Amino acid sequence: MQKKRVVLNYPSHLTDQPVISRLIKNYDLEINILRGWITPREQGRLVLEITGKRPALEAGMNYLKEMGVETQPLAQDVRWHEDRCTHCSACISICPTKALDIDRKRMEVSFHKDRCIACEGCIPVCPYQAMEILF
Ligand code: SF4
Ligand code: SF4
């Protein structure tokens, strides 16, 4: 089984279509909606964690493309500005997935994009605006 975290951008004409339920039903994928904004007659956006066998995942992603839904990896939309980070560790206990982690011996914080679920928990606690979510 493979897991992907992706951001979906919906054109306005698809916001009332059962795109996600078809993805689950027709491609045997598990979908976890991490975040979502869909406004009638406007573009919508969803952050999904999709789990399934590799061929099913590929077929599901092709289906989204054919439907006109743009997808991009979640990691592209979450940024850790290392130059602003003072390694104060205020974010460590907040992050639910250990995407922000600390080496206790060296007191050095690191960011692991692949673990981030874009929950935004770190945004208000970071005093130096070192974390940014671009949606
Ligand atoms: S957005 Fe959430 S999961 Fe991602 S680094 Fe911040 S606290 Fe961790
Ligand atoms: S709260 Fe901000 S400055 Fe402090 S360790 Fe986390 S990312 Fe770095």
XYZ file of N, CA, C and O and ligand atoms in Angstrom:
556
model
N 0.847 -1.205 0.000
C 0.000 0.000 0.000
C 0.877 1.247 0.000
O 1.909 1.283 0.649
N 0.405 2.244 -0.704
C 1.131 3.515 -0.749
C 0.237 4.632 -0.238
O -0.991 4.516 -0.278
N 0.877 5.699 0.185
C 0.141 6.836 0.733
C 0.625 8.111 0.054
O 1.820 8.270 -0.144
N -0.326 8.967 -0.313
C 0.026 10.252 -0.928
C -0.711 11.341 -0.198
O -1.879 11.160 0.141
N -0.062 12.475 0.006
C -0.756 13.652 0.535
C -0.765 14.696 -0.564
O 0.303 15.100 -1.028
N -1.958 15.054 -0.987
C -2.046 15.957 -2.136
C -3.025 17.095 -1.883
O -3.951 16.978 -1.073
N -2.800 18.176 -2.618
C -3.725 19.312 -2.618
C -4.475 19.272 -3.942
O -3.860 19.176 -5.002
N -5.809 19.300 -3.882
C -6.639 19.280 -5.087
C -7.245 20.658 -5.301
O -7.812 21.233 -4.373
N -7.141 21.165 -6.515
C -7.778 22.426 -6.870
C -8.914 22.122 -7.833
O -8.683 21.616 -8.927
N -10.124 22.455 -7.394
C -11.309 22.159 -8.206
C -11.725 23.374 -9.016
O -11.886 24.452 -8.452
N -11.994 23.183 -10.312
C -12.642 24.278 -11.030
C -14.100 24.407 -10.550
O -14.661 23.451 -10.006
N -14.695 25.555 -10.725
C -16.019 25.823 -10.143
C -17.088 24.822 -10.595
O -17.951 24.439 -9.810
N -17.024 24.357 -11.849
C -18.092 23.465 -12.335
C -18.048 22.066 -11.708
O -18.960 21.276 -11.891
N -16.986 21.767 -10.956
C -16.901 20.434 -10.337
C -17.213 20.436 -8.845
O -17.253 19.379 -8.226
N -17.447 21.606 -8.267
C -17.585 21.648 -6.806
C -18.835 20.916 -6.312
O -18.895 20.537 -5.151
N -19.845 20.717 -7.192
C -21.029 19.977 -6.748
C -21.054 18.543 -7.311
O -22.071 17.872 -7.277
N -19.905 18.088 -7.819
C -19.832 16.730 -8.386
C -19.247 15.755 -7.349
O -18.406 16.142 -6.550
N -19.695 14.465 -7.418
C -19.207 13.487 -6.426
C -17.829 12.919 -6.776
O -17.644 11.704 -6.847
N -16.885 13.809 -6.980
C -15.550 13.393 -7.428
C -14.876 12.472 -6.399
O -14.334 11.421 -6.743
N -14.958 12.843 -5.131
C -14.258 12.061 -4.100
C -14.920 10.703 -3.884
O -14.243 9.687 -3.749
N -16.249 10.664 -3.899
C -16.904 9.370 -3.686
C -16.605 8.420 -4.843
O -16.440 7.220 -4.644
N -16.468 8.956 -6.071
C -16.089 8.097 -7.214
C -14.658 7.598 -7.057
O -14.344 6.460 -7.408
N -13.827 8.451 -6.529
C -12.430 8.070 -6.312
C -12.359 6.880 -5.336
O -11.608 5.935 -5.533
N -13.189 6.924 -4.307
C -13.205 5.847 -3.306
C -13.817 4.577 -3.907
O -13.256 3.488 -3.816
N -14.966 4.753 -4.545
C -15.742 3.607 -5.035
C -15.094 2.931 -6.241
O -14.941 1.720 -6.289
N -14.692 3.734 -7.212
C -14.209 3.152 -8.475
C -12.750 2.730 -8.432
O -12.314 1.936 -9.243
N -11.982 3.280 -7.496
C -10.539 2.987 -7.500
C -10.075 2.310 -6.213
O -8.884 2.104 -6.018
N -11.039 1.988 -5.350
C -10.720 1.260 -4.124
C -9.624 1.961 -3.307
O -8.653 1.347 -2.884
N -9.807 3.264 -3.134
C -8.825 4.046 -2.387
C -9.414 4.488 -1.054
O -10.625 4.687 -0.943
N -8.551 4.611 -0.062
C -8.987 5.190 1.222
C -8.649 6.667 1.201
O -7.511 7.044 0.894
N -9.634 7.490 1.537
C -9.421 8.935 1.487
C -9.621 9.518 2.877
O -10.647 9.286 3.512
N -8.645 10.279 3.304
C -8.759 11.015 4.557
C -8.694 12.503 4.199
O -7.679 12.958 3.671
N -9.788 13.224 4.425
C -9.787 14.656 4.088
C -9.155 15.425 5.242
O -9.683 15.449 6.356
N -8.008 16.028 4.981
C -7.276 16.749 6.027
C -7.783 18.176 6.170
O -7.879 18.708 7.261
N -8.100 18.797 5.034
C -8.654 20.157 5.051
C -9.462 20.362 3.786
O -9.224 19.688 2.791
N -10.384 21.301 3.823
C -11.156 21.556 2.604
C -11.858 22.885 2.611
O -12.253 23.385 3.662
N -11.955 23.478 1.447
C -12.718 24.704 1.245
C -13.404 24.543 -0.100
O -12.728 24.455 -1.127
N -14.720 24.475 -0.100
C -15.434 24.446 -1.371
C -16.596 25.407 -1.265
O -17.437 25.277 -0.384
N -16.612 26.397 -2.136
C -17.675 27.381 -2.136
C -18.442 27.230 -3.443
O -17.812 27.160 -4.495
N -19.781 27.157 -3.402
C -20.535 27.016 -4.644
C -20.159 28.117 -5.632
O -20.025 29.272 -5.246
N -20.001 27.762 -6.870
C -19.685 28.665 -7.989
C -18.290 29.286 -7.895
O -17.952 30.203 -8.593
N -17.494 28.778 -6.935
C -16.107 29.257 -6.876
C -15.173 28.057 -6.878
O -15.594 26.943 -6.666
N -13.883 28.326 -7.070
C -12.929 27.224 -7.044
C -12.870 26.602 -5.651
O -13.047 27.297 -4.650
N -12.673 25.293 -5.602
C -12.564 24.616 -4.312
C -11.178 24.035 -4.123
O -10.412 23.895 -5.069
N -10.874 23.725 -2.881
C -9.557 23.170 -2.585
C -9.702 22.124 -1.475
O -10.388 22.362 -0.489
N -9.066 20.992 -1.677
C -9.077 19.939 -0.659
C -7.660 19.454 -0.429
O -6.875 19.377 -1.375
N -7.366 19.130 0.818
C -6.089 18.482 1.136
C -6.431 17.053 1.557
O -7.195 16.845 2.504
N -5.922 16.100 0.806
C -6.278 14.697 1.041
C -5.056 13.843 1.350
O -3.966 14.104 0.823
N -5.313 12.815 2.154
C -4.345 11.729 2.280
C -5.008 10.543 1.589
O -6.100 10.132 1.977
N -4.370 10.032 0.549
C -4.953 8.945 -0.245
C -4.103 7.697 -0.061
O -2.884 7.737 -0.253
N -4.755 6.586 0.296
C -4.027 5.334 0.511
C -4.578 4.261 -0.418
O -5.798 4.136 -0.571
N -3.696 3.504 -1.026
C -4.137 2.407 -1.888
C -2.950 1.750 -2.551
O -1.806 2.140 -2.342
N -3.274 0.719 -3.376
C -2.200 0.055 -4.116
C -1.715 0.993 -5.207
O -2.487 1.785 -5.729
N -0.438 0.861 -5.557
C 0.170 1.809 -6.496
C -0.624 1.974 -7.808
O -0.907 3.109 -8.207
N -1.050 0.859 -8.487
C -1.790 1.042 -9.745
C -3.115 1.777 -9.520
O -3.527 2.593 -10.347
N -3.773 1.488 -8.382
C -5.051 2.147 -8.085
C -4.818 3.643 -7.835
O -5.595 4.488 -8.286
N -3.731 3.941 -7.136
C -3.402 5.350 -6.879
C -3.142 6.088 -8.187
O -3.638 7.194 -8.403
N -2.373 5.447 -9.068
C -2.067 6.088 -10.358
C -3.340 6.294 -11.167
O -3.559 7.350 -11.756
N -4.200 5.251 -11.174
C -5.450 5.360 -11.940
C -6.330 6.462 -11.351
O -6.951 7.234 -12.080
N -6.366 6.547 -10.035
C -7.172 7.578 -9.370
C -6.662 8.967 -9.690
O -7.438 9.889 -9.948
N -5.340 9.130 -9.713
C -4.767 10.440 -10.023
C -5.046 10.809 -11.485
O -5.312 11.964 -11.804
N -5.017 9.797 -12.376
C -5.354 10.054 -13.786
C -6.813 10.473 -13.927
O -7.140 11.353 -14.717
N -7.670 9.809 -13.152
C -9.101 10.163 -13.171
C -9.283 11.641 -12.787
O -10.001 12.387 -13.459
N -8.588 12.057 -11.738
C -8.700 13.457 -11.298
C -8.246 14.409 -12.405
O -8.885 15.415 -12.689
N -7.143 14.037 -13.058
C -6.611 14.881 -14.131
C -7.622 14.984 -15.269
O -7.898 16.075 -15.785
N -8.187 13.828 -15.655
C -9.177 13.826 -16.750
C -10.399 14.660 -16.393
O -11.017 15.277 -17.248
N -10.742 14.665 -15.107
C -11.909 15.447 -14.669
C -11.606 16.956 -14.645
O -12.494 17.765 -14.454
N -10.337 17.313 -14.759
C -9.966 18.728 -14.730
C -9.592 19.219 -13.350
O -9.530 20.428 -13.099
N -9.326 18.269 -12.414
C -8.890 18.652 -11.061
C -7.363 18.685 -11.045
O -6.719 17.695 -11.370
N -6.807 19.842 -10.698
C -5.334 19.944 -10.605
C -4.880 19.365 -9.279
O -5.504 19.631 -8.250
N -3.797 18.615 -9.305
C -3.269 18.073 -8.043
C -1.794 18.447 -7.906
O -1.092 18.566 -8.898
N -1.373 18.620 -6.683
C 0.056 18.831 -6.418
C 0.387 18.261 -5.050
O -0.494 18.188 -4.176
N 1.609 17.801 -4.847
C 1.960 17.232 -3.551
C 1.804 18.273 -2.438
O 2.146 19.441 -2.640
N 1.286 17.834 -1.312
C 1.091 18.739 -0.174
C 2.396 19.421 0.231
O 2.404 20.593 0.595
N 3.492 18.686 0.144
C 4.779 19.223 0.600
C 5.125 20.544 -0.072
O 5.814 21.383 0.506
N 4.642 20.755 -1.300
C 4.953 22.010 -2.000
C 4.334 23.220 -1.308
O 4.768 24.344 -1.499
N 3.246 22.996 -0.562
C 2.494 24.113 0.003
C 2.810 24.397 1.467
O 2.217 25.272 2.065
N 3.680 23.612 2.076
C 4.063 23.863 3.469
C 5.555 24.170 3.501
O 6.363 23.398 2.971
N 5.904 25.306 4.056
C 7.322 25.698 4.051
C 7.844 25.962 5.456
O 7.144 26.585 6.263
N 9.025 25.475 5.698
C 9.751 25.802 6.924
C 10.896 26.724 6.510
O 11.744 26.346 5.702
N 10.860 27.947 7.015
C 11.922 28.902 6.688
C 13.035 28.713 7.715
O 12.986 29.285 8.812
N 13.961 27.899 7.351
C 15.030 27.524 8.275
C 15.806 28.754 8.751
O 16.246 28.817 9.907
N 15.934 29.738 7.865
C 16.702 30.940 8.232
C 16.006 31.742 9.329
O 16.649 32.513 10.043
N 14.679 31.576 9.467
C 13.962 32.319 10.518
C 13.868 31.517 11.819
O 13.543 32.047 12.867
N 14.091 30.223 11.737
C 13.892 29.341 12.897
C 15.048 29.508 13.890
O 16.217 29.421 13.515
N 14.677 29.747 15.150
C 15.700 29.913 16.191
C 15.859 28.627 17.020
O 16.536 28.633 18.036
N 15.144 27.569 16.596
C 15.194 26.277 17.293
C 14.719 26.417 18.750
O 15.241 25.767 19.648
N 13.729 27.284 18.916
C 13.217 27.541 20.269
C 12.406 26.359 20.799
O 12.147 26.285 21.988
N 11.946 25.503 19.904
C 11.211 24.261 20.199
C 9.759 24.469 20.655
O 9.115 23.515 21.094
N 9.226 25.680 20.503
C 7.836 25.925 20.918
C 6.838 25.084 20.114
O 5.750 24.771 20.591
N 7.204 24.727 18.900
C 6.276 23.996 18.022
C 6.296 22.477 18.246
O 5.400 21.766 17.787
N 7.288 21.976 18.942
C 7.513 20.523 18.981
C 6.354 19.762 19.634
O 5.876 18.756 19.097
N 5.871 20.244 20.754
C 4.801 19.505 21.444
C 3.451 19.701 20.743
O 2.518 18.938 20.970
N 3.347 20.709 19.884
C 2.095 20.997 19.175
C 1.927 20.102 17.950
O 0.827 19.688 17.611
N 3.029 19.814 17.288
C 2.954 19.086 16.006
C 2.508 17.638 16.237
O 3.191 16.866 16.908
N 1.346 17.253 15.657
C 0.784 15.931 15.973
C 1.474 14.775 15.252
O 1.248 13.617 15.592
N 2.295 15.080 14.244
C 2.845 13.994 13.422
C 4.372 13.907 13.480
O 4.972 13.153 12.735
N 4.961 14.732 14.330
C 6.434 14.828 14.411
C 7.040 15.310 13.092
O 8.182 14.985 12.759
N 6.266 16.086 12.336
C 6.837 16.719 11.142
C 7.883 17.736 11.584
O 8.881 17.956 10.914
N 7.602 18.377 12.712
C 8.618 19.221 13.350
C 9.196 18.396 14.490
O 8.465 17.971 15.392
N 10.468 18.143 14.402
C 11.105 17.237 15.360
C 12.367 17.905 15.907
O 12.884 18.841 15.302
N 12.824 17.407 17.040
C 14.016 18.020 17.628
C 15.044 16.965 18.012
O 14.691 15.890 18.516
N 16.266 17.284 17.740
C 17.389 16.485 18.222
C 17.736 17.072 19.593
O 18.284 18.180 19.684
N 17.358 16.355 20.640
C 17.491 16.908 22.005
C 18.943 17.143 22.412
O 19.223 18.048 23.188
N 19.844 16.331 21.902
C 21.246 16.510 22.283
C 21.786 17.824 21.736
O 22.476 18.576 22.407
N 21.430 18.074 20.467
C 21.974 19.279 19.817
C 21.011 20.457 19.908
O 21.345 21.558 19.495
N 19.783 20.192 20.410
C 18.716 21.204 20.470
C 18.516 21.841 19.092
O 18.470 23.053 18.945
N 18.403 20.949 18.108
C 18.211 21.403 16.726
C 16.884 20.891 16.199
O 16.606 19.685 16.268
N 16.087 21.813 15.680
C 14.772 21.457 15.131
C 14.925 21.158 13.641
O 15.725 21.792 12.953
N 14.161 20.167 13.187
C 14.152 19.872 11.750
C 12.707 19.683 11.295
O 11.829 19.381 12.112
N 12.484 19.885 10.012
C 11.139 19.757 9.454
C 11.126 18.621 8.436
O 11.960 18.573 7.534
N 10.131 17.716 8.591
C 10.000 16.567 7.691
C 8.691 16.723 6.916
O 7.618 16.394 7.423
N 8.812 17.253 5.714
C 7.637 17.576 4.894
C 6.688 16.395 4.711
O 5.478 16.555 4.680
N 7.270 15.231 4.538
C 6.449 14.054 4.230
C 5.522 13.670 5.387
O 4.554 12.942 5.193
N 5.788 14.146 6.597
C 4.924 13.812 7.745
C 3.859 14.881 7.997
O 2.952 14.685 8.802
N 3.982 16.027 7.383
C 3.103 17.167 7.692
C 1.703 16.953 7.129
O 1.543 16.521 5.989
N 0.674 17.236 7.934
C -0.713 17.112 7.473
C -1.376 18.493 7.363
O -2.594 18.595 7.281
N -0.591 19.542 7.383
C -1.084 20.917 7.195
C -2.176 21.294 8.190
O -3.110 22.001 7.857
N -2.019 20.847 9.441
C -3.041 21.133 10.452
C -2.979 22.594 10.924
O -3.892 23.080 11.580
N -1.893 23.266 10.659
C -1.655 24.672 11.021
C -1.366 24.902 12.506
O -1.298 26.039 12.960
N -1.220 23.831 13.276
C -0.965 23.982 14.709
C 0.284 24.781 15.006
O 0.350 25.531 15.991
N 1.298 24.654 14.171
C 2.567 25.331 14.423
C 2.523 26.827 14.091
O 3.366 27.589 14.583
N 1.570 27.237 13.261
C 1.576 28.627 12.768
C 1.441 29.631 13.927
O 2.281 30.521 14.067
N 0.400 29.521 14.784
C 0.275 30.529 15.839
C 1.326 30.424 16.942
O 1.577 31.416 17.628
N 1.938 29.254 17.121
C 2.899 29.148 18.233
C 4.309 29.597 17.848
O 5.131 29.851 18.722
N 4.572 29.698 16.564
C 5.930 30.075 16.159
C 6.110 31.595 16.262
O 5.466 32.349 15.543
N 6.993 32.039 17.133
C 7.147 33.492 17.330
C 7.875 34.172 16.175
O 7.904 35.396 16.106
N 8.478 33.397 15.277
C 9.325 34.001 14.228
C 8.776 33.774 12.817
O 9.486 33.967 11.843
N 7.509 33.341 12.740
C 6.884 33.069 11.424
C 7.772 32.184 10.543
O 7.926 32.429 9.340
N 8.345 31.181 11.181
C 9.221 30.283 10.413
C 8.423 29.253 9.628
O 8.955 28.666 8.665
N 7.166 29.017 10.027
C 6.325 28.065 9.285
C 5.305 28.834 8.443
O 4.711 29.802 8.910
N 5.126 28.347 7.210
C 4.190 29.017 6.315
C 3.392 27.968 5.564
O 3.946 26.985 5.086
N 2.084 28.210 5.498
C 1.223 27.321 4.701
C 0.609 28.184 3.613
O -0.010 29.213 3.891
N 0.810 27.774 2.372
C 0.496 28.665 1.255
C -0.905 28.457 0.694
O -1.095 28.443 -0.511
N -1.875 28.150 1.536
C -3.252 28.118 1.032
C -4.196 28.528 2.124
O -3.786 28.719 3.239
S 1.183 22.116 9.957
Fe 0.690 20.643 11.635
S 1.639 18.729 10.973
Fe 2.558 20.338 9.710
S 4.411 20.927 10.793
Fe 2.793 22.321 11.503
S 1.951 21.347 13.366
Fe 3.140 19.786 12.260
S 8.388 27.539 16.940
Fe 9.240 28.418 15.025
S 11.237 29.237 15.625
Fe 10.603 27.840 17.258
S 11.508 25.874 16.678
Fe 9.430 25.891 15.823
S 9.687 26.661 13.715
Fe 11.574 27.167 14.831
